[in-house]
Coordinates of C-alpha atoms in Angstrom, one line a residue:
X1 CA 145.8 117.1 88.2
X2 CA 144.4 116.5 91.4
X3 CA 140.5 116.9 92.2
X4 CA 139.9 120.0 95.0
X5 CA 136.5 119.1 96.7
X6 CA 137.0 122.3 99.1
X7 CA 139.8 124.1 100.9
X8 CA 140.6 121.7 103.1
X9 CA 140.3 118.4 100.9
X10 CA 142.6 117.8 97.5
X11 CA 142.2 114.5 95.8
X12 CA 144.7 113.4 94.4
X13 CA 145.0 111.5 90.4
X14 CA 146.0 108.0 91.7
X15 CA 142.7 107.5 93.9
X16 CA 140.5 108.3 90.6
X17 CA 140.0 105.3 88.2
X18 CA 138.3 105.8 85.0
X19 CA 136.9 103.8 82.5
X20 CA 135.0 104.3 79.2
X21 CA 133.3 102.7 77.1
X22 CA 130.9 103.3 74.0
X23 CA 127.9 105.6 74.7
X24 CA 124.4 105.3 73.7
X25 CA 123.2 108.9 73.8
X26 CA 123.7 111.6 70.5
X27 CA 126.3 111.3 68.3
X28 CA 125.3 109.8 65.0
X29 CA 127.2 106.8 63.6
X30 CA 130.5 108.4 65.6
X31 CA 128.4 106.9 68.7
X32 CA 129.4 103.0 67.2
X33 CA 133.6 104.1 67.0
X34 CA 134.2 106.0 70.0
X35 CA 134.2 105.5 73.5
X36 CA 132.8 108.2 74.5
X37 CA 131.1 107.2 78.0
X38 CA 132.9 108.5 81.0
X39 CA 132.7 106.2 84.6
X40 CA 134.2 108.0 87.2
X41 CA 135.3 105.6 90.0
X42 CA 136.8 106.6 93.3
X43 CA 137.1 104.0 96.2
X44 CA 135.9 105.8 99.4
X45 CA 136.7 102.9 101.6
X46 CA 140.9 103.1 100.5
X47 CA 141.4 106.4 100.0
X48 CA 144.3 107.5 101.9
X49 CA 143.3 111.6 102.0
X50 CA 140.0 111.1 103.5
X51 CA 139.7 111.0 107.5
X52 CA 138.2 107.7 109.1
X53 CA 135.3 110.7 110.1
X54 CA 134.6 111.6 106.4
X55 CA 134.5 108.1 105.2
X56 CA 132.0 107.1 107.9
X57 CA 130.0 110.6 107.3
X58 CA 129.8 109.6 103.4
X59 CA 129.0 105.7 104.1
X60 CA 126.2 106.3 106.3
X61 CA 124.0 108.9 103.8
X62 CA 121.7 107.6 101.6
X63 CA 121.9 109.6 98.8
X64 CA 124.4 108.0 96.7
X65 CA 124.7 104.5 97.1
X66 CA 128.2 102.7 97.5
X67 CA 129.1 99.6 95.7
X68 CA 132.0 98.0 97.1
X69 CA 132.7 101.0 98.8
X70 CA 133.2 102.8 95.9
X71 CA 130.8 106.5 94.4
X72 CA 130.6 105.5 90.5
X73 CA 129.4 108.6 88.0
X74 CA 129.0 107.2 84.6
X75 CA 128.4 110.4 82.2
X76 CA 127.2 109.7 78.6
X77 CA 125.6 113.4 78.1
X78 CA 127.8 115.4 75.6
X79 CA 129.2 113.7 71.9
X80 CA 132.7 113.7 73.4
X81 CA 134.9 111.8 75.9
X82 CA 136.5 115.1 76.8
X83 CA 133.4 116.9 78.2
X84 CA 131.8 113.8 79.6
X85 CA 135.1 113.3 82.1
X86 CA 134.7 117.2 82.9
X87 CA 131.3 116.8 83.5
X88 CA 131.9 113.2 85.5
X89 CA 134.8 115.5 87.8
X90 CA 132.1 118.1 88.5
X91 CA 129.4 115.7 89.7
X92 CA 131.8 113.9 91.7
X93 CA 133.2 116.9 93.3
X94 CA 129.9 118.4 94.0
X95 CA 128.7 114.9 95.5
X96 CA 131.3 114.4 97.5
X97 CA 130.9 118.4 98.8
X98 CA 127.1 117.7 99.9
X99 CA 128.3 114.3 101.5
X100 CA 130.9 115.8 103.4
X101 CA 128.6 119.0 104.9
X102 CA 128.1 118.7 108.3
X103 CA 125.1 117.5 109.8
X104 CA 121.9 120.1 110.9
X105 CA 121.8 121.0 114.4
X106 CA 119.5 119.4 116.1
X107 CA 116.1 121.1 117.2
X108 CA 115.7 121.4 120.6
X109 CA 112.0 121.1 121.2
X110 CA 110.1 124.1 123.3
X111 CA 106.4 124.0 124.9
X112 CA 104.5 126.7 123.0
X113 CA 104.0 129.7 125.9
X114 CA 100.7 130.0 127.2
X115 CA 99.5 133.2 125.7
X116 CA 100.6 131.7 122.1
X117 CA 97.9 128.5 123.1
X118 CA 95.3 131.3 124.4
X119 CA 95.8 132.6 120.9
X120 CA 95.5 130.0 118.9
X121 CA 92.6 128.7 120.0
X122 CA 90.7 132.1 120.4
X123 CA 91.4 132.5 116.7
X124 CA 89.8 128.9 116.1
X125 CA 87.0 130.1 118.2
X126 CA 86.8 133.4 115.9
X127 CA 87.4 130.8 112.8
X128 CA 84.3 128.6 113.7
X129 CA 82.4 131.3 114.8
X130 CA 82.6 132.7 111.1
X131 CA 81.8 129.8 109.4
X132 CA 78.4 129.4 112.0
X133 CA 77.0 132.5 110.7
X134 CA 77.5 132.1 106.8
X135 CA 75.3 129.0 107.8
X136 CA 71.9 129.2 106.1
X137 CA 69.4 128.4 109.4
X138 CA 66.2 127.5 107.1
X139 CA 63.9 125.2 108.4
X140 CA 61.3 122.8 106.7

């Protein structure tokens, strides 16, 4: 079963590697028999179905970190293997959809018109002005 990202990006089962192991979350003494932790690993820097542009795009964002060139998602949520590698394929697929978004436009910066300046400051001038006159003008 291969992992869709989006319409345009399928990956396929032999680029996913998984591992498990025994999990330290709920479960009661079925925690110490099963290995029921999910690790997701899939090797950005090999893959064969991402463009040279998409692996550069996810390699230079800082909000997942590579190791080895590699995205690792260890799940240990739910009580069962099952649902912790479904819930592993949904975080990867929705990490790898925010990596792959394309960047914000940039701003292009604009020099505020003059009657926006003559604004702004006569409603400072308005603004001080207000706060003169709640002043208390008592003298000793």
């Amino acid at each position: 079963m291969n992992l869709r990202i989006n319409t345009k990006l399928e990956i396929p089962d032999n680029e996913i590697k998984w591992r498990f192991s025994r999990s330290s979350g709920a479960g009661g003494q079925n925690v110490n028999k099963t290995d029921s932790r999910a690790e997701i690993v899939f090797n950005v820097s090999e893959s064969k179905t991402l463009t040279p542009y998409q692996k550069y795009r996810i390699s230079i964002q800082d909000e997942v970190k590579l190791s080895n060139g590699c995205i690792c998602i260890a799940v240990q949520d739910k009580r069962t293997q099952y649902q912790n590698r479904q819930l592993a394929l949904t975080r990867l697929t929705s990490t790898l959809r925010e990596l792959l978004k394309p960047p914000p436009k940039k701003r292009r910066e604009t020099i505020p018109t003059r009657s926006s300046q003559r604004k702004r400051i006569e409603s400072k001038k308005k603004r001080g002005e207000l706060k003169r006159n709640r002043q208390s003008n008592i003298d000793f």
